[in-house]
Tab-separated table of C-alpha atoms in Angstrom:
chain	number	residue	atom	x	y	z
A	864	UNK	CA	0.000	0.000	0.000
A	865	UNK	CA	1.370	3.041	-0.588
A	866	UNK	CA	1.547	6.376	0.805
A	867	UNK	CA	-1.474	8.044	-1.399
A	868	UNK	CA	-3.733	5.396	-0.687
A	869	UNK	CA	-6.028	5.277	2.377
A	870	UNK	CA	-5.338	2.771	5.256
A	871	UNK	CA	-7.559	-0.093	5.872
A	872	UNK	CA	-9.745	0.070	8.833
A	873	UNK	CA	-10.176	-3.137	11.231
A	874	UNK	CA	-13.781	-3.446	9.926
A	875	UNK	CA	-12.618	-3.260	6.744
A	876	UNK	CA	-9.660	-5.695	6.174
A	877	UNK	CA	-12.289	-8.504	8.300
A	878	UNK	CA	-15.173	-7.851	5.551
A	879	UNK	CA	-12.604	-8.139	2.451
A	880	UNK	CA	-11.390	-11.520	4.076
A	881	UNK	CA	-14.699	-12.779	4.563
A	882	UNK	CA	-15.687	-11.927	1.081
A	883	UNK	CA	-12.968	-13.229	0.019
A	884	UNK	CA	-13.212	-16.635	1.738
A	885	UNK	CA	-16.994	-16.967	1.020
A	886	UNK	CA	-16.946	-15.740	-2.818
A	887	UNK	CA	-14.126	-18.825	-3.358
A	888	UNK	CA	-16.475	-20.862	-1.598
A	889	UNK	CA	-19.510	-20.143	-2.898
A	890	UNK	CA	-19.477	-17.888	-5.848
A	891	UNK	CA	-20.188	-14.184	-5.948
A	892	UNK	CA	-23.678	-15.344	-6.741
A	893	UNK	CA	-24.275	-17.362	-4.024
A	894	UNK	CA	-23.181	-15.368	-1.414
A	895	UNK	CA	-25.205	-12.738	0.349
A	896	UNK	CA	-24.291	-9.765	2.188
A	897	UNK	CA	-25.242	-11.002	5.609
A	898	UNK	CA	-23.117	-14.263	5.540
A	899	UNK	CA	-20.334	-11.677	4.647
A	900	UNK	CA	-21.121	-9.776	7.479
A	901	UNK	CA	-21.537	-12.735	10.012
A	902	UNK	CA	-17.947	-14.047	8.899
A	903	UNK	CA	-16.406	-10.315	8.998
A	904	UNK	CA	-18.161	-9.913	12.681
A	905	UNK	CA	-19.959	-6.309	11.830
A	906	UNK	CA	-23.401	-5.505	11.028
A	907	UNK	CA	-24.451	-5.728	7.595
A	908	UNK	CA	-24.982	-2.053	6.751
A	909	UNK	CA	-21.318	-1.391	7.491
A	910	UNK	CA	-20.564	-3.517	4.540
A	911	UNK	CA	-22.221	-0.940	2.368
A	912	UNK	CA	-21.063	1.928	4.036
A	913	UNK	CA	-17.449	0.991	3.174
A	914	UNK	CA	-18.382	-0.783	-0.173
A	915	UNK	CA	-21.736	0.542	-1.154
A	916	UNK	CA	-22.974	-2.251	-2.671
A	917	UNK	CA	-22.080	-6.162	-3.187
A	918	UNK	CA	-20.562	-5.310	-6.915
A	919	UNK	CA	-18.255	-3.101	-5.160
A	920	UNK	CA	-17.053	-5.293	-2.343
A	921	UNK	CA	-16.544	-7.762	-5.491
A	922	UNK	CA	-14.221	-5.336	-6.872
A	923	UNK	CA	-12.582	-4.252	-3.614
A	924	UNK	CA	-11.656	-7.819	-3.228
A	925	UNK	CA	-10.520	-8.593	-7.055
A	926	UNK	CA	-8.861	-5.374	-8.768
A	927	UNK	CA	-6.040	-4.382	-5.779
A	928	UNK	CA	-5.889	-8.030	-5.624
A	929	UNK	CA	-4.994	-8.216	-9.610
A	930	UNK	CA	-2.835	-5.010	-9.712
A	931	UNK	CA	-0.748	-5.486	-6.773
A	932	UNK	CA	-0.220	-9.296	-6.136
A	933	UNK	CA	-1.774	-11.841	-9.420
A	934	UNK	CA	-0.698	-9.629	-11.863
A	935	UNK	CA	2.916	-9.280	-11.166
A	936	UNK	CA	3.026	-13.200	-10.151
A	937	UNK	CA	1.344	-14.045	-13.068
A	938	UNK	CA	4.249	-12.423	-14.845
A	939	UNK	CA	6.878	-13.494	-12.960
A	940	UNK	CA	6.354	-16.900	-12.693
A	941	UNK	CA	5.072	-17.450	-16.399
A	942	UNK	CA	8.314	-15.488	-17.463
A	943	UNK	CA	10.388	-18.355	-15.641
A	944	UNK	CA	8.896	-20.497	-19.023
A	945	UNK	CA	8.378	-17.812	-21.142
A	946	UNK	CA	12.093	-16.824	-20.739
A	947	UNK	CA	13.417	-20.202	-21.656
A	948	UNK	CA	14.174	-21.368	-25.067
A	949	UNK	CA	12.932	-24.707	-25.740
A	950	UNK	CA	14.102	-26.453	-29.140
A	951	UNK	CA	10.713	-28.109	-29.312
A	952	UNK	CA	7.016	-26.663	-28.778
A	953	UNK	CA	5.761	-29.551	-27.264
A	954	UNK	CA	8.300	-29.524	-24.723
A	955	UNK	CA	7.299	-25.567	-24.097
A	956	UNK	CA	4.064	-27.163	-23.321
A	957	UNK	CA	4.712	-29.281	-20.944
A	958	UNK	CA	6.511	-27.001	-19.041
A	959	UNK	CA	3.478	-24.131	-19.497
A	960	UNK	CA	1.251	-26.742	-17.852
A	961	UNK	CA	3.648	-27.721	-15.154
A	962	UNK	CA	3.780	-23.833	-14.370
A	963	UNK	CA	0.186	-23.371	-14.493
A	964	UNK	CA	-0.330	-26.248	-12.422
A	965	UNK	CA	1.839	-25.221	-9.644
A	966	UNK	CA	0.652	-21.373	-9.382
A	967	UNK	CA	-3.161	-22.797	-9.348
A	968	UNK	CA	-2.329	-25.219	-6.209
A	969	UNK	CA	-0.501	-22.299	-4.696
A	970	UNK	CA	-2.939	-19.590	-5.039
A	971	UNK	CA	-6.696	-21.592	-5.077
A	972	UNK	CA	-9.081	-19.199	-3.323
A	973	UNK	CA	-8.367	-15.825	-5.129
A	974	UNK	CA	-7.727	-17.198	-8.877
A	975	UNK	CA	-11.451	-19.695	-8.342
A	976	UNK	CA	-12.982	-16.537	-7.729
A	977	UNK	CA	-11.622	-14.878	-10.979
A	978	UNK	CA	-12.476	-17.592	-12.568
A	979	UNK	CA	-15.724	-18.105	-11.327
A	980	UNK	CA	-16.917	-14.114	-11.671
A	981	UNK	CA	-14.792	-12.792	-14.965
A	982	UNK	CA	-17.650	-14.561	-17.523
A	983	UNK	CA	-20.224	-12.689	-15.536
A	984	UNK	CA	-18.227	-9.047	-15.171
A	985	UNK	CA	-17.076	-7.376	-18.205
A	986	UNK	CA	-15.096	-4.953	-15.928
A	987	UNK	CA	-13.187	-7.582	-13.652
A	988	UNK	CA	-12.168	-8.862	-17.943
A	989	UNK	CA	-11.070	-5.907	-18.672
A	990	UNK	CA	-8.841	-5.123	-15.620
A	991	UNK	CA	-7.626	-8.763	-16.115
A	992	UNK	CA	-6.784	-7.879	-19.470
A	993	UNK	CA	-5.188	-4.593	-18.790
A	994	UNK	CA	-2.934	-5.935	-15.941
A	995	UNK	CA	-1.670	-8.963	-17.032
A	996	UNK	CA	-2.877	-9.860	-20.922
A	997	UNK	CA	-1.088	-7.649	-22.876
A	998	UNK	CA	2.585	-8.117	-21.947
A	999	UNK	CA	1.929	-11.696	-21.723
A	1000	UNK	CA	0.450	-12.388	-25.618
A	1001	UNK	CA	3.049	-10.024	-26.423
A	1002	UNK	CA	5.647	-12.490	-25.363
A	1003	UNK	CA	3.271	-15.475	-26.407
A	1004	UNK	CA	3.255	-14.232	-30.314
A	1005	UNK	CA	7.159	-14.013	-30.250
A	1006	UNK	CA	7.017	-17.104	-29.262
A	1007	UNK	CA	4.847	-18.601	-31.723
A	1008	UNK	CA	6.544	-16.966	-34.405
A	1009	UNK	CA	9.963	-18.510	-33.684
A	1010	UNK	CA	8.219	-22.227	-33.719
A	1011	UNK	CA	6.426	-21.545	-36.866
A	1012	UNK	CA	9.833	-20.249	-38.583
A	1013	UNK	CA	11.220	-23.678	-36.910
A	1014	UNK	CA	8.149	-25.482	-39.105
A	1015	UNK	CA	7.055	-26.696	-35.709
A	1016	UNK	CA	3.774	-24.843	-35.508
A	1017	UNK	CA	0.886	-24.165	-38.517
A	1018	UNK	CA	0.623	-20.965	-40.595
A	1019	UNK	CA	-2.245	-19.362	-39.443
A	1020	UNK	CA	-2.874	-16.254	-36.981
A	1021	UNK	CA	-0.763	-15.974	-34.123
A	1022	UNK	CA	-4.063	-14.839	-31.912
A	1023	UNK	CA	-5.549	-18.098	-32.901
A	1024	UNK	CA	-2.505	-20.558	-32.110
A	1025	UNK	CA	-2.502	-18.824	-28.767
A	1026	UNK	CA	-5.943	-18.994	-27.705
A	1027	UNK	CA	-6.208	-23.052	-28.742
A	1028	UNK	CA	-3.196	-23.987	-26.508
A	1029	UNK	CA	-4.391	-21.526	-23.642
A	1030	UNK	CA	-7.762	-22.563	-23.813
A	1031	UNK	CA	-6.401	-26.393	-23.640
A	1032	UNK	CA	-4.105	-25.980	-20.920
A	1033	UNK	CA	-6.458	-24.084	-18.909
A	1034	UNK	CA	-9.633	-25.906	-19.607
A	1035	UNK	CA	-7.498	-28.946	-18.266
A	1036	UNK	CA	-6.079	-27.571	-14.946
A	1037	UNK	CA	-9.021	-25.306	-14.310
A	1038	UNK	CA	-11.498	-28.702	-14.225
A	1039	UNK	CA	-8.154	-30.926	-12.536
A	1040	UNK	CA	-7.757	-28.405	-9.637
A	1041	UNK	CA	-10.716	-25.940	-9.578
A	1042	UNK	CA	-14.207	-27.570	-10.432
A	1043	UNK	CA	-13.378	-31.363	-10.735
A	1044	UNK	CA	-10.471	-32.463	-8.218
A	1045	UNK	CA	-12.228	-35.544	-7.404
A	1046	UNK	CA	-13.174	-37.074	-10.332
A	1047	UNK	CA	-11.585	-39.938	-12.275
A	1048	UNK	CA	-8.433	-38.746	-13.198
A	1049	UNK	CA	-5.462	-40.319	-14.816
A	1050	UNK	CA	-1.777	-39.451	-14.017
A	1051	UNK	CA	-0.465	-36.175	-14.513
A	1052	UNK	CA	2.063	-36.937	-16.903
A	1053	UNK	CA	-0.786	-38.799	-18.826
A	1054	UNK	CA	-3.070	-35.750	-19.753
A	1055	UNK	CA	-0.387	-33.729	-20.010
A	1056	UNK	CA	0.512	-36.097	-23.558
A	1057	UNK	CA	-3.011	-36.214	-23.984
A	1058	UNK	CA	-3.568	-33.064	-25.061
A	1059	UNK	CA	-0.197	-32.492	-26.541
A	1060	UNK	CA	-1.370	-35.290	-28.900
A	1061	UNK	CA	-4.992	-33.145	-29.554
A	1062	UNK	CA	-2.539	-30.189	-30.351
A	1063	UNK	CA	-0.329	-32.356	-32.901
A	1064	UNK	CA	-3.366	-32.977	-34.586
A	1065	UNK	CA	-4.457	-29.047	-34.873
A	1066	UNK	CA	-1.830	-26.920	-35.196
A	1067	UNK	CA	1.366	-28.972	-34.229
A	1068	UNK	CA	3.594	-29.814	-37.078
A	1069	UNK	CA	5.313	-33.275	-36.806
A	1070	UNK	CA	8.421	-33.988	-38.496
Protein backbone atom coordinates (compact mmCIF):
# COMPACT_ATOMS: atom_id res chain seq x y z
CA UNK A 1 0.00 0.00 0.00
CA UNK A 2 1.37 3.04 -0.59
CA UNK A 3 1.55 6.38 0.80
CA UNK A 4 -1.47 8.04 -1.40
CA UNK A 5 -3.73 5.40 -0.69
CA UNK A 6 -6.03 5.28 2.38
CA UNK A 7 -5.34 2.77 5.26
CA UNK A 8 -7.56 -0.09 5.87
CA UNK A 9 -9.74 0.07 8.83
CA UNK A 10 -10.18 -3.14 11.23
CA UNK A 11 -13.78 -3.45 9.93
CA UNK A 12 -12.62 -3.26 6.74
CA UNK A 13 -9.66 -5.69 6.17
CA UNK A 14 -12.29 -8.50 8.30
CA UNK A 15 -15.17 -7.85 5.55
CA UNK A 16 -12.60 -8.14 2.45
CA UNK A 17 -11.39 -11.52 4.08
CA UNK A 18 -14.70 -12.78 4.56
CA UNK A 19 -15.69 -11.93 1.08
CA UNK A 20 -12.97 -13.23 0.02
CA UNK A 21 -13.21 -16.64 1.74
CA UNK A 22 -16.99 -16.97 1.02
CA UNK A 23 -16.95 -15.74 -2.82
CA UNK A 24 -14.13 -18.83 -3.36
CA UNK A 25 -16.48 -20.86 -1.60
CA UNK A 26 -19.51 -20.14 -2.90
CA UNK A 27 -19.48 -17.89 -5.85
CA UNK A 28 -20.19 -14.18 -5.95
CA UNK A 29 -23.68 -15.34 -6.74
CA UNK A 30 -24.28 -17.36 -4.02
CA UNK A 31 -23.18 -15.37 -1.41
CA UNK A 32 -25.21 -12.74 0.35
CA UNK A 33 -24.29 -9.76 2.19
CA UNK A 34 -25.24 -11.00 5.61
CA UNK A 35 -23.12 -14.26 5.54
CA UNK A 36 -20.33 -11.68 4.65
CA UNK A 37 -21.12 -9.78 7.48
CA UNK A 38 -21.54 -12.74 10.01
CA UNK A 39 -17.95 -14.05 8.90
CA UNK A 40 -16.41 -10.32 9.00
CA UNK A 41 -18.16 -9.91 12.68
CA UNK A 42 -19.96 -6.31 11.83
CA UNK A 43 -23.40 -5.50 11.03
CA UNK A 44 -24.45 -5.73 7.59
CA UNK A 45 -24.98 -2.05 6.75
CA UNK A 46 -21.32 -1.39 7.49
CA UNK A 47 -20.56 -3.52 4.54
CA UNK A 48 -22.22 -0.94 2.37
CA UNK A 49 -21.06 1.93 4.04
CA UNK A 50 -17.45 0.99 3.17
CA UNK A 51 -18.38 -0.78 -0.17
CA UNK A 52 -21.74 0.54 -1.15
CA UNK A 53 -22.97 -2.25 -2.67
CA UNK A 54 -22.08 -6.16 -3.19
CA UNK A 55 -20.56 -5.31 -6.91
CA UNK A 56 -18.26 -3.10 -5.16
CA UNK A 57 -17.05 -5.29 -2.34
CA UNK A 58 -16.54 -7.76 -5.49
CA UNK A 59 -14.22 -5.34 -6.87
CA UNK A 60 -12.58 -4.25 -3.61
CA UNK A 61 -11.66 -7.82 -3.23
CA UNK A 62 -10.52 -8.59 -7.06
CA UNK A 63 -8.86 -5.37 -8.77
CA UNK A 64 -6.04 -4.38 -5.78
CA UNK A 65 -5.89 -8.03 -5.62
CA UNK A 66 -4.99 -8.22 -9.61
CA UNK A 67 -2.83 -5.01 -9.71
CA UNK A 68 -0.75 -5.49 -6.77
CA UNK A 69 -0.22 -9.30 -6.14
CA UNK A 70 -1.77 -11.84 -9.42
CA UNK A 71 -0.70 -9.63 -11.86
CA UNK A 72 2.92 -9.28 -11.17
CA UNK A 73 3.03 -13.20 -10.15
CA UNK A 74 1.34 -14.05 -13.07
CA UNK A 75 4.25 -12.42 -14.84
CA UNK A 76 6.88 -13.49 -12.96
CA UNK A 77 6.35 -16.90 -12.69
CA UNK A 78 5.07 -17.45 -16.40
CA UNK A 79 8.31 -15.49 -17.46
CA UNK A 80 10.39 -18.36 -15.64
CA UNK A 81 8.90 -20.50 -19.02
CA UNK A 82 8.38 -17.81 -21.14
CA UNK A 83 12.09 -16.82 -20.74
CA UNK A 84 13.42 -20.20 -21.66
CA UNK A 85 14.17 -21.37 -25.07
CA UNK A 86 12.93 -24.71 -25.74
CA UNK A 87 14.10 -26.45 -29.14
CA UNK A 88 10.71 -28.11 -29.31
CA UNK A 89 7.02 -26.66 -28.78
CA UNK A 90 5.76 -29.55 -27.26
CA UNK A 91 8.30 -29.52 -24.72
CA UNK A 92 7.30 -25.57 -24.10
CA UNK A 93 4.06 -27.16 -23.32
CA UNK A 94 4.71 -29.28 -20.94
CA UNK A 95 6.51 -27.00 -19.04
CA UNK A 96 3.48 -24.13 -19.50
CA UNK A 97 1.25 -26.74 -17.85
CA UNK A 98 3.65 -27.72 -15.15
CA UNK A 99 3.78 -23.83 -14.37
CA UNK A 100 0.19 -23.37 -14.49
CA UNK A 101 -0.33 -26.25 -12.42
CA UNK A 102 1.84 -25.22 -9.64
CA UNK A 103 0.65 -21.37 -9.38
CA UNK A 104 -3.16 -22.80 -9.35
CA UNK A 105 -2.33 -25.22 -6.21
CA UNK A 106 -0.50 -22.30 -4.70
CA UNK A 107 -2.94 -19.59 -5.04
CA UNK A 108 -6.70 -21.59 -5.08
CA UNK A 109 -9.08 -19.20 -3.32
CA UNK A 110 -8.37 -15.83 -5.13
CA UNK A 111 -7.73 -17.20 -8.88
CA UNK A 112 -11.45 -19.69 -8.34
CA UNK A 113 -12.98 -16.54 -7.73
CA UNK A 114 -11.62 -14.88 -10.98
CA UNK A 115 -12.48 -17.59 -12.57
CA UNK A 116 -15.72 -18.10 -11.33
CA UNK A 117 -16.92 -14.11 -11.67
CA UNK A 118 -14.79 -12.79 -14.97
CA UNK A 119 -17.65 -14.56 -17.52
CA UNK A 120 -20.22 -12.69 -15.54
CA UNK A 121 -18.23 -9.05 -15.17
CA UNK A 122 -17.08 -7.38 -18.21
CA UNK A 123 -15.10 -4.95 -15.93
CA UNK A 124 -13.19 -7.58 -13.65
CA UNK A 125 -12.17 -8.86 -17.94
CA UNK A 126 -11.07 -5.91 -18.67
CA UNK A 127 -8.84 -5.12 -15.62
CA UNK A 128 -7.63 -8.76 -16.12
CA UNK A 129 -6.78 -7.88 -19.47
CA UNK A 130 -5.19 -4.59 -18.79
CA UNK A 131 -2.93 -5.94 -15.94
CA UNK A 132 -1.67 -8.96 -17.03
CA UNK A 133 -2.88 -9.86 -20.92
CA UNK A 134 -1.09 -7.65 -22.88
CA UNK A 135 2.59 -8.12 -21.95
CA UNK A 136 1.93 -11.70 -21.72
CA UNK A 137 0.45 -12.39 -25.62
CA UNK A 138 3.05 -10.02 -26.42
CA UNK A 139 5.65 -12.49 -25.36
CA UNK A 140 3.27 -15.47 -26.41
CA UNK A 141 3.26 -14.23 -30.31
CA UNK A 142 7.16 -14.01 -30.25
CA UNK A 143 7.02 -17.10 -29.26
CA UNK A 144 4.85 -18.60 -31.72
CA UNK A 145 6.54 -16.97 -34.40
CA UNK A 146 9.96 -18.51 -33.68
CA UNK A 147 8.22 -22.23 -33.72
CA UNK A 148 6.43 -21.55 -36.87
CA UNK A 149 9.83 -20.25 -38.58
CA UNK A 150 11.22 -23.68 -36.91
CA UNK A 151 8.15 -25.48 -39.11
CA UNK A 152 7.06 -26.70 -35.71
CA UNK A 153 3.77 -24.84 -35.51
CA UNK A 154 0.89 -24.16 -38.52
CA UNK A 155 0.62 -20.97 -40.59
CA UNK A 156 -2.25 -19.36 -39.44
CA UNK A 157 -2.87 -16.25 -36.98
CA UNK A 158 -0.76 -15.97 -34.12
CA UNK A 159 -4.06 -14.84 -31.91
CA UNK A 160 -5.55 -18.10 -32.90
CA UNK A 161 -2.51 -20.56 -32.11
CA UNK A 162 -2.50 -18.82 -28.77
CA UNK A 163 -5.94 -18.99 -27.70
CA UNK A 164 -6.21 -23.05 -28.74
CA UNK A 165 -3.20 -23.99 -26.51
CA UNK A 166 -4.39 -21.53 -23.64
CA UNK A 167 -7.76 -22.56 -23.81
CA UNK A 168 -6.40 -26.39 -23.64
CA UNK A 169 -4.11 -25.98 -20.92
CA UNK A 170 -6.46 -24.08 -18.91
CA UNK A 171 -9.63 -25.91 -19.61
CA UNK A 172 -7.50 -28.95 -18.27
CA UNK A 173 -6.08 -27.57 -14.95
CA UNK A 174 -9.02 -25.31 -14.31
CA UNK A 175 -11.50 -28.70 -14.23
CA UNK A 176 -8.15 -30.93 -12.54
CA UNK A 177 -7.76 -28.40 -9.64
CA UNK A 178 -10.72 -25.94 -9.58
CA UNK A 179 -14.21 -27.57 -10.43
CA UNK A 180 -13.38 -31.36 -10.74
CA UNK A 181 -10.47 -32.46 -8.22
CA UNK A 182 -12.23 -35.54 -7.40
CA UNK A 183 -13.17 -37.07 -10.33
CA UNK A 184 -11.58 -39.94 -12.28
CA UNK A 185 -8.43 -38.75 -13.20
CA UNK A 186 -5.46 -40.32 -14.82
CA UNK A 187 -1.78 -39.45 -14.02
CA UNK A 188 -0.47 -36.17 -14.51
CA UNK A 189 2.06 -36.94 -16.90
CA UNK A 190 -0.79 -38.80 -18.83
CA UNK A 191 -3.07 -35.75 -19.75
CA UNK A 192 -0.39 -33.73 -20.01
CA UNK A 193 0.51 -36.10 -23.56
CA UNK A 194 -3.01 -36.21 -23.98
CA UNK A 195 -3.57 -33.06 -25.06
CA UNK A 196 -0.20 -32.49 -26.54
CA UNK A 197 -1.37 -35.29 -28.90
CA UNK A 198 -4.99 -33.14 -29.55
CA UNK A 199 -2.54 -30.19 -30.35
CA UNK A 200 -0.33 -32.36 -32.90
CA UNK A 201 -3.37 -32.98 -34.59
CA UNK A 202 -4.46 -29.05 -34.87
CA UNK A 203 -1.83 -26.92 -35.20
CA UNK A 204 1.37 -28.97 -34.23
CA UNK A 205 3.59 -29.81 -37.08
CA UNK A 206 5.31 -33.28 -36.81
CA UNK A 207 8.42 -33.99 -38.50
Amino acid sequence: MTNNEPKLTKKQIAILEAATDLFAEKGYAGTSTSEIANKAEVAEGTIFKHFKSKKGLLLAVVSPMMVKWLAPMIKKDLNKVLDQEFEYIQDFIRAMIENRKEFIQKNLPMLKILVQEIPFHPDLKEKFIEYVGNDIFDKLREIVKYYQDKGQLADMKTDTIIRTVATSILSYIVARYVFLPEANWDDEEVETERIIQILESGIIQNK
